[in-house]
Amino acid sequence: MSYDTIEQTATDTSSAAPAELPRLTVLGTGYLGATHAICMAVLGYDVLGVDTDRSKIEALASGRVPFFEPGLPEMLAKALDSGRLRFTTDLAEAGEHGDVHFICVGTPQRADSAGADLRFVEGVTRDLAPYLRRRCLVVGKSTVPVGTAARLTQILQDNAPAGTDVELAWNPEFLREGFAVEDTLRPDRLVFGTESAWATAQLEAAFAPLLEAGVPVVHADLPTAELVKVAANSFLATKISYINAMAEVCEATGADVQMLATALSFDSRIGGRFLKPGLGFGGGCLPKDIRAFIHRAEELGVGKSVAFLRQVDAINRRRRERTVDLIREEAGGSLEGVRVCCLGAAFKPNSDDIRDAPALDVARMLKQEGAIVSVYDPEAMDNARRAYPELTYADSAMEAARDARVVALLTEWEQFRAIDPATLADVVAQPHVVDGRHALDAAAWRGAGWSYRALGRTA
């Protein structure tokens, strides 16, 4: 079903959607919150985006998305033009506006442990509560440790003038960076964690166009809804780390991990999605989510049940170190004074997100060993410069590769896949390439005279 069809479902008064859609507030206008606010306005809802960061609010209100996400700027323009989307820093205005309030703030890893930092979730809940003077629903979308919803419910009902007329539900997000618009407008499922029929009805009204479009819904209790996202991310991380563990075995035995992954993918019990060897996962979700899951399980006394996730995390970290090993081997055994071209800085293509980015971690380790590192990424350069000012940055892939003794592909952007190896060979000092993402055509690069290396494949 197209986006236009879903939008028509939201605004067509002859549809089965409620005659009056609830008014929505979205608390937090980072990646999750901005995407949710924009898309819900496009679907026909009256939406108020709220944030304490005035610069974000001003950017969004002026039609500028303050991060890179394909398709979202166009959706923002459409939402603003409709008159259904506004932004504010005023929580009192939010309390007055919203029938359903979505909490979309971050839950990063704590500085002093592997646990999730809930300051922002608890803070926005506590700050919003005094302005909730009528019956309304507060909906958590942030990824939190199981048990958080019960604590937030108490905070709301203790501090809101409406008291127990304020209910809390949980609706976990499943956005993939680079596909956030599609995942919001056409999700593969919705999860509604509620404690009353009224709360369920409110959530159904808040997602009426998607339900009309046939999106499956899982109705759950609050603890189950809280667990869904971390359980899904942990399973995905396990699958990625599994094939990377097999890559280590392949390197020790002379086997080829790409062939192994292809053979496994035909097994319907396993499938080929995310069974892709390489540098491993990063970003703002998988690494911190599995660590927070382990931490919470240990708090609950069931740490042994998820102990395997420690190995999942360890395997993933080792991929970065092993990539540096391959680059060092291609450089002749030492990186001191060696020019290395690093193609990629974002943790994945179609994103400017550098949180826990394997590419930049590899670049940092190369720099520490004395390499002269030149980094290029199509979208993440500004973020990378702020986080890693000690690295050198280029304005193009060709500039980054000039006089390099080793080229390392670290983020699998399509424009890097499309590089002509013969053309690149003309600008490098030596034609050595380490494909950290198994994204290049090994035969084509070797045919153009390159020494090609990749994790889990023989030299």
Coordinates of C-alpha atoms in Angstrom, one line a residue:
M1 CA 0.0 0.0 0.0
S2 CA 1.3 3.5 -0.9
Y3 CA 1.8 6.4 1.5
D4 CA -0.9 8.3 -0.4
T5 CA -3.4 5.5 0.2
I6 CA -2.6 5.5 4.0
E7 CA -3.0 9.3 4.1
Q8 CA -6.3 9.0 2.3
T9 CA -7.5 6.6 5.0
A10 CA -6.7 9.2 7.6
T11 CA -8.6 12.0 6.0
D12 CA -11.5 10.3 4.2
T13 CA -14.6 10.9 6.4
S14 CA -16.2 7.9 4.8
S15 CA -13.6 5.5 6.2
A16 CA -14.0 3.5 9.4
A17 CA -11.6 5.8 11.3
P18 CA -13.0 7.8 14.2
A19 CA -14.9 11.0 13.3
E20 CA -12.5 13.0 15.5
L21 CA -8.9 11.9 15.7
P22 CA -7.2 12.6 19.0
R23 CA -4.8 15.5 19.2
L24 CA -1.2 14.3 19.7
T25 CA 1.9 15.7 21.4
V26 CA 5.3 14.2 20.8
L27 CA 7.8 14.8 23.6
G28 CA 11.4 14.9 22.3
T29 CA 12.2 15.9 18.7
G30 CA 15.3 13.8 18.1
Y31 CA 15.5 11.1 15.5
L32 CA 12.5 9.1 16.9
G33 CA 10.4 12.0 18.0
A34 CA 10.8 14.2 14.9
T35 CA 10.0 11.3 12.6
H36 CA 6.9 10.3 14.6
A37 CA 5.6 13.9 14.8
I38 CA 6.1 14.6 11.1
C39 CA 4.6 11.3 9.9
M40 CA 1.6 11.5 12.2
A41 CA 0.8 15.0 11.0
V42 CA 1.0 13.7 7.4
L43 CA -1.5 11.0 8.4
G44 CA -4.0 13.7 9.4
Y45 CA -3.5 14.2 13.1
D46 CA -3.1 17.6 14.8
V47 CA 0.4 17.2 16.2
L48 CA 2.5 19.4 18.6
G49 CA 6.2 18.6 18.8
V50 CA 7.9 19.5 22.1
D51 CA 11.6 19.8 23.1
T52 CA 13.7 21.7 25.5
D53 CA 16.3 22.3 22.8
R54 CA 15.2 25.6 21.1
S55 CA 17.6 25.1 18.2
K56 CA 15.9 21.8 17.2
I57 CA 12.4 23.4 17.5
E58 CA 13.4 26.4 15.4
A59 CA 15.0 24.2 12.8
L60 CA 12.0 21.9 12.5
A61 CA 9.5 24.8 12.5
S62 CA 11.5 26.5 9.6
G63 CA 11.3 23.2 7.6
R64 CA 14.8 21.9 8.3
V65 CA 15.4 18.3 9.6
P66 CA 18.5 18.6 11.9
F67 CA 19.7 15.1 10.9
F68 CA 20.0 13.1 7.7
E69 CA 17.1 10.7 7.0
P70 CA 16.0 10.0 3.4
G71 CA 12.5 11.3 2.6
L72 CA 11.9 13.1 5.9
P73 CA 12.5 16.7 4.7
E74 CA 9.9 16.2 2.1
M75 CA 7.5 14.9 4.7
L76 CA 8.2 17.8 7.0
A77 CA 7.4 20.3 4.3
K78 CA 4.1 18.5 3.6
A79 CA 3.2 18.4 7.3
L80 CA 4.0 22.1 7.8
D81 CA 2.0 23.0 4.7
S82 CA -1.0 21.1 6.0
G83 CA -1.1 23.3 9.1
R84 CA -1.4 20.2 11.3
L85 CA 2.2 20.3 12.7
R86 CA 3.6 22.8 15.2
F87 CA 6.6 22.9 17.5
T88 CA 7.1 24.4 21.0
T89 CA 9.3 24.4 24.1
D90 CA 6.2 25.0 26.3
L91 CA 5.1 22.0 28.3
A92 CA 2.0 23.8 29.5
E93 CA 0.9 24.2 25.9
A94 CA 1.6 20.5 25.4
G95 CA -0.5 19.5 28.4
E96 CA -3.4 21.6 27.1
H97 CA -3.1 20.3 23.5
G98 CA -2.7 16.6 23.8
D99 CA -5.2 13.8 24.2
V100 CA -2.4 11.4 23.6
H101 CA 1.2 12.3 24.6
F102 CA 4.1 10.3 23.1
I103 CA 7.4 10.1 25.0
C104 CA 10.2 9.9 22.4
V105 CA 13.3 10.9 24.4
G106 CA 16.6 9.0 24.4
T107 CA 17.8 6.3 26.8
P108 CA 21.5 6.2 26.3
Q109 CA 23.9 3.9 28.2
R110 CA 24.8 5.2 31.6
A111 CA 28.3 6.5 32.1
D112 CA 28.9 4.5 35.2
S113 CA 27.4 1.1 34.1
A114 CA 25.9 -0.8 31.2
G115 CA 22.4 0.1 32.3
A116 CA 20.1 2.5 30.5
D117 CA 20.1 6.2 31.6
L118 CA 16.5 7.0 32.3
R119 CA 17.0 10.6 33.4
F120 CA 15.4 12.0 30.2
V121 CA 12.4 9.6 30.3
E122 CA 11.7 10.2 34.0
G123 CA 12.4 13.9 33.7
V124 CA 10.0 14.6 30.8
T125 CA 7.3 12.5 32.6
R126 CA 7.8 14.4 35.8
D127 CA 7.9 17.8 34.0
L128 CA 4.8 17.1 32.0
A129 CA 2.6 15.7 34.8
P130 CA 1.6 19.0 36.5
Y131 CA 0.0 20.2 33.2
L132 CA -2.2 17.1 32.8
R133 CA -5.5 18.4 34.0
R134 CA -7.9 16.1 32.2
R135 CA -8.2 12.5 31.2
C136 CA -5.4 11.7 28.7
L137 CA -3.0 8.9 27.7
V138 CA 0.8 9.1 28.0
V139 CA 2.5 6.6 25.6
G140 CA 6.1 5.6 26.0
K141 CA 7.9 4.8 22.7
S142 CA 11.5 5.0 24.1
T143 CA 13.4 1.8 24.6
V144 CA 13.5 1.2 28.4
P145 CA 14.3 -1.6 30.9
V146 CA 11.3 -3.7 31.8
G147 CA 9.6 -2.3 34.8
T148 CA 10.0 1.3 33.8
A149 CA 6.4 1.8 32.8
A150 CA 5.2 1.0 36.3
R151 CA 7.5 3.6 37.8
L152 CA 6.4 6.2 35.3
T153 CA 2.7 5.5 36.0
Q154 CA 3.3 6.3 39.6
I155 CA 5.1 9.5 38.7
L156 CA 2.3 10.6 36.5
Q157 CA -0.6 9.9 38.8
D158 CA 1.2 11.3 41.9
N159 CA 2.0 14.6 40.1
A160 CA -0.8 15.2 37.6
P161 CA -3.9 17.3 38.7
A162 CA -6.0 14.7 36.8
G163 CA -4.6 11.9 39.0
T164 CA -5.6 8.4 38.0
D165 CA -7.5 9.8 35.0
V166 CA -4.0 9.9 33.4
E167 CA -3.0 6.5 32.1
L168 CA 0.2 5.2 30.7
A169 CA 0.7 2.8 27.7
W170 CA 3.7 1.5 25.9
N171 CA 4.1 1.4 22.1
P172 CA 7.7 0.5 21.3
E173 CA 9.3 1.9 18.1
F174 CA 11.0 -0.2 15.4
L175 CA 12.6 2.4 13.2
R176 CA 15.5 1.5 11.0
E177 CA 17.7 4.5 10.2
G178 CA 17.5 5.1 6.5
F179 CA 14.0 3.7 6.4
A180 CA 12.3 5.7 9.1
V181 CA 9.5 7.2 7.0
E182 CA 8.6 3.8 5.6
D183 CA 8.8 2.1 9.0
T184 CA 6.5 4.8 10.5
L185 CA 3.9 4.8 7.8
R186 CA 4.1 1.1 6.9
P187 CA 5.3 -0.8 10.0
D188 CA 5.4 -4.5 10.0
R189 CA 3.6 -4.5 13.3
L190 CA 2.3 -2.3 16.1
V191 CA 2.6 -3.3 19.8
F192 CA 0.1 -1.8 22.2
G193 CA 0.9 -2.3 25.9
T194 CA -2.1 -1.1 27.9
E195 CA -3.8 -1.7 31.2
S196 CA -7.4 -0.8 30.3
A197 CA -9.9 -1.0 27.5
W198 CA -10.0 2.9 27.4
A199 CA -6.2 3.1 26.9
T200 CA -6.4 0.5 24.1
A201 CA -9.2 2.5 22.4
Q202 CA -7.1 5.7 22.6
L203 CA -4.1 4.0 21.0
E204 CA -6.3 2.5 18.3
A205 CA -7.7 6.0 17.6
A206 CA -4.1 7.4 17.5
F207 CA -3.1 4.8 14.8
A208 CA -6.4 4.6 13.0
P209 CA -5.0 5.0 9.5
L210 CA -2.5 2.3 10.0
L211 CA -5.0 -0.1 11.4
E212 CA -7.3 0.6 8.5
A213 CA -4.4 -0.2 6.2
G214 CA -4.2 -3.7 7.8
V215 CA -1.1 -3.3 9.9
P216 CA -1.0 -6.2 12.4
V217 CA -1.4 -5.3 16.1
V218 CA -0.1 -7.2 19.1
H219 CA -2.1 -6.3 22.3
A220 CA 0.1 -6.9 25.3
D221 CA 0.5 -5.9 29.0
L222 CA 3.1 -3.3 29.9
P223 CA 6.0 -5.5 30.8
T224 CA 5.7 -7.5 27.6
A225 CA 5.5 -4.3 25.5
E226 CA 8.6 -3.0 27.2
L227 CA 10.5 -6.2 26.4
V228 CA 9.6 -6.5 22.7
K229 CA 12.2 -4.0 21.4
V230 CA 15.1 -5.2 23.5
A231 CA 14.3 -8.8 22.7
A232 CA 14.1 -8.1 19.0
N233 CA 17.4 -6.1 19.0
S234 CA 19.1 -8.9 21.0
F235 CA 18.0 -11.5 18.5
L236 CA 19.2 -9.4 15.6
A237 CA 22.5 -8.7 17.3
T238 CA 22.9 -12.5 18.0
K239 CA 22.4 -13.3 14.3
I240 CA 24.9 -10.8 13.2
S241 CA 27.5 -11.9 15.7
Y242 CA 26.9 -15.5 14.9
I243 CA 28.0 -15.2 11.3
N244 CA 30.9 -13.0 12.4
A245 CA 31.9 -15.8 14.8
M246 CA 31.8 -18.2 11.8
A247 CA 34.1 -15.7 10.0
E248 CA 36.7 -16.2 12.7
V249 CA 36.4 -20.0 12.2
C250 CA 36.7 -19.5 8.4
E251 CA 39.9 -17.5 8.7
A252 CA 41.4 -20.3 10.8
T253 CA 40.4 -23.1 8.4
G254 CA 40.6 -21.5 5.0
A255 CA 36.9 -21.6 4.5
D256 CA 34.9 -18.7 2.9
V257 CA 32.3 -17.1 5.1
Q258 CA 30.4 -15.6 2.2
M259 CA 29.8 -19.0 0.7
L260 CA 28.9 -20.3 4.2
A261 CA 26.4 -17.5 4.7
T262 CA 24.8 -18.2 1.3
A263 CA 24.5 -21.9 2.0
L264 CA 22.9 -21.2 5.4
S265 CA 20.5 -18.6 3.9
F266 CA 18.6 -21.3 1.9
D267 CA 17.6 -23.0 5.2
S268 CA 14.1 -21.7 5.8
R269 CA 14.6 -22.0 9.6
I270 CA 17.5 -19.5 9.3
G271 CA 17.0 -17.2 6.4
G272 CA 19.5 -14.8 4.8
R273 CA 18.5 -11.5 6.3
F274 CA 21.2 -10.0 8.5
L275 CA 23.3 -13.1 8.0
K276 CA 26.0 -10.8 6.6
P277 CA 29.6 -11.0 7.8
G278 CA 31.7 -7.9 8.2
L279 CA 32.6 -5.2 10.6
G280 CA 29.6 -5.7 12.8
F281 CA 26.8 -3.5 14.2
G282 CA 26.9 -0.1 15.8
G283 CA 24.6 2.9 16.2
G284 CA 22.4 4.2 19.0
C285 CA 20.3 1.0 19.5
L286 CA 21.8 -2.5 19.3
P287 CA 25.0 -2.0 21.3
K288 CA 23.5 -0.1 24.2
D289 CA 20.2 -2.1 24.2
I290 CA 21.8 -5.5 24.6
R291 CA 24.1 -4.2 27.4
A292 CA 21.1 -2.6 29.1
F293 CA 19.2 -5.8 28.7
I294 CA 22.0 -7.8 30.4
H295 CA 22.2 -5.2 33.2
R296 CA 18.4 -5.3 33.8
A297 CA 18.3 -9.1 33.7
E298 CA 21.0 -9.3 36.4
E299 CA 19.0 -6.8 38.5
L300 CA 16.0 -9.1 38.2
G301 CA 18.1 -12.2 39.2
V302 CA 17.9 -13.8 35.7
G303 CA 21.2 -12.8 34.4
K304 CA 22.2 -16.3 33.4
S305 CA 19.3 -16.4 31.0
V306 CA 20.9 -13.7 28.8
A307 CA 24.6 -14.4 29.6
F308 CA 25.2 -15.4 26.0
L309 CA 24.6 -11.7 25.0
R310 CA 28.0 -10.9 26.6
Q311 CA 29.6 -13.1 23.9
V312 CA 27.4 -11.5 21.2
D313 CA 28.8 -8.1 22.3
A314 CA 32.4 -9.4 22.6
I315 CA 32.3 -10.9 19.1
N316 CA 31.0 -7.7 17.7
R317 CA 33.8 -5.6 19.3
R318 CA 36.4 -8.1 18.0
R319 CA 35.4 -7.4 14.4
R320 CA 36.8 -3.9 14.7
E321 CA 40.1 -5.1 16.1
R322 CA 40.4 -7.8 13.4
T323 CA 39.7 -5.2 10.7
V324 CA 42.6 -3.2 12.0
D325 CA 44.7 -6.4 11.9
L326 CA 43.9 -6.9 8.2
I327 CA 44.8 -3.3 7.4
R328 CA 48.1 -3.7 9.2
E329 CA 48.8 -6.9 7.4
E330 CA 48.1 -5.2 4.0
A331 CA 50.4 -2.4 5.1
G332 CA 53.3 -4.8 5.6
G333 CA 53.1 -5.4 9.4
S334 CA 53.2 -1.8 10.8
L335 CA 50.9 1.2 10.5
E336 CA 53.5 3.8 11.6
G337 CA 53.4 6.5 9.0
V338 CA 51.2 4.5 6.6
R339 CA 48.5 6.5 4.8
V340 CA 45.1 4.7 5.1
C341 CA 41.9 5.8 3.4
C342 CA 38.8 5.1 5.4
L343 CA 35.6 5.1 3.4
G344 CA 32.8 5.7 5.8
A345 CA 32.1 7.2 9.1
A346 CA 28.4 6.6 9.8
F347 CA 27.5 3.4 11.5
K348 CA 25.4 2.4 8.5
P349 CA 24.6 3.9 5.0
N350 CA 21.8 6.4 4.5
S351 CA 22.4 7.9 7.9
D352 CA 24.6 10.5 9.5
D353 CA 24.6 8.8 12.9
I354 CA 28.0 8.1 14.3
R355 CA 27.0 6.7 17.7
D356 CA 29.2 3.6 18.4
A357 CA 30.1 3.7 14.7
P358 CA 32.5 0.8 13.9
A359 CA 34.0 2.8 11.0
L360 CA 35.2 5.6 13.3
D361 CA 36.3 3.2 15.9
V362 CA 38.6 1.5 13.3
A363 CA 39.8 4.9 12.2
R364 CA 40.6 5.9 15.8
M365 CA 42.6 2.6 16.4
L366 CA 44.5 3.1 13.1
K367 CA 45.5 6.7 14.2
Q368 CA 46.6 5.3 17.6
E369 CA 49.0 3.0 15.8
G370 CA 50.6 5.8 13.9
A371 CA 48.7 5.7 10.6
I372 CA 47.9 8.8 8.7
V373 CA 44.2 8.4 8.4
S374 CA 41.9 10.2 5.8
V375 CA 38.2 9.7 6.3
Y376 CA 35.3 10.4 3.9
D377 CA 31.6 9.9 4.3
P378 CA 28.8 11.3 2.2
E379 CA 26.6 12.5 5.1
A380 CA 28.4 12.1 8.5
M381 CA 31.4 14.4 8.1
D382 CA 30.2 17.2 10.4
N383 CA 29.3 14.7 13.2
A384 CA 32.6 12.9 12.7
R385 CA 34.7 16.0 12.9
R386 CA 33.0 17.1 16.1
A387 CA 33.5 13.7 17.8
Y388 CA 37.0 12.8 16.4
P389 CA 38.8 16.1 15.6
E390 CA 42.1 14.4 15.7
L391 CA 41.4 12.6 12.4
T392 CA 41.9 14.0 8.9
Y393 CA 38.9 14.4 6.7
A394 CA 38.6 14.6 2.9
D395 CA 36.0 16.1 0.6
S396 CA 35.6 13.0 -1.6
A397 CA 36.5 9.4 -1.8
M398 CA 39.2 10.1 -4.4
E399 CA 40.8 12.7 -2.2
A400 CA 40.7 10.4 0.8
A401 CA 42.4 7.7 -1.3
R402 CA 45.2 9.8 -2.8
D403 CA 48.6 8.3 -2.0
A404 CA 47.0 5.7 0.4
R405 CA 48.8 2.4 0.9
V406 CA 45.6 0.8 2.1
V407 CA 41.9 1.6 1.3
A408 CA 39.4 0.4 3.9
L409 CA 35.7 0.3 3.1
L410 CA 34.0 0.7 6.5
T411 CA 30.4 1.9 5.7
E412 CA 28.7 0.3 2.7
W413 CA 27.4 3.4 1.0
E414 CA 26.1 2.7 -2.5
Q415 CA 28.6 5.3 -4.0
F416 CA 31.5 3.3 -2.5
R417 CA 30.1 0.1 -4.0
A418 CA 30.1 1.8 -7.4
I419 CA 33.7 3.0 -7.3
D420 CA 35.7 1.9 -10.4
P421 CA 38.7 0.0 -8.9
A422 CA 40.8 0.8 -12.0
T423 CA 40.1 4.6 -11.5
L424 CA 40.9 4.4 -7.8
A425 CA 44.1 2.5 -8.5
D426 CA 45.4 5.6 -10.4
V427 CA 45.4 7.7 -7.2
V428 CA 46.6 5.4 -4.5
A429 CA 50.2 4.6 -3.6
Q430 CA 49.6 0.8 -3.5
P431 CA 46.4 -1.1 -4.5
H432 CA 45.5 -2.7 -1.2
V433 CA 41.8 -2.8 -0.2
V434 CA 40.2 -4.2 3.0
D435 CA 36.5 -4.6 2.5
G436 CA 35.1 -4.3 6.0
R437 CA 31.5 -4.8 4.8
H438 CA 31.7 -7.5 2.1
A439 CA 30.2 -4.9 -0.2
L440 CA 32.7 -4.9 -3.1
D441 CA 33.0 -7.3 -6.0
A442 CA 36.2 -9.2 -5.0
A443 CA 36.8 -10.6 -8.5
A444 CA 36.4 -7.2 -10.1
W445 CA 38.9 -5.5 -7.7
R446 CA 41.4 -8.4 -8.0
G447 CA 41.0 -8.2 -11.7
A448 CA 41.9 -4.5 -11.6
G449 CA 45.2 -5.4 -9.8
W450 CA 44.1 -4.9 -6.2
S451 CA 45.1 -7.0 -3.2
Y452 CA 41.6 -7.7 -1.7
R453 CA 41.0 -8.7 1.9
A454 CA 37.8 -9.2 3.8
L455 CA 36.9 -10.7 7.2
G456 CA 36.3 -14.4 7.0
R457 CA 37.8 -14.8 3.5
T458 CA 41.2 -16.1 2.5
A459 CA 43.8 -13.7 1.0

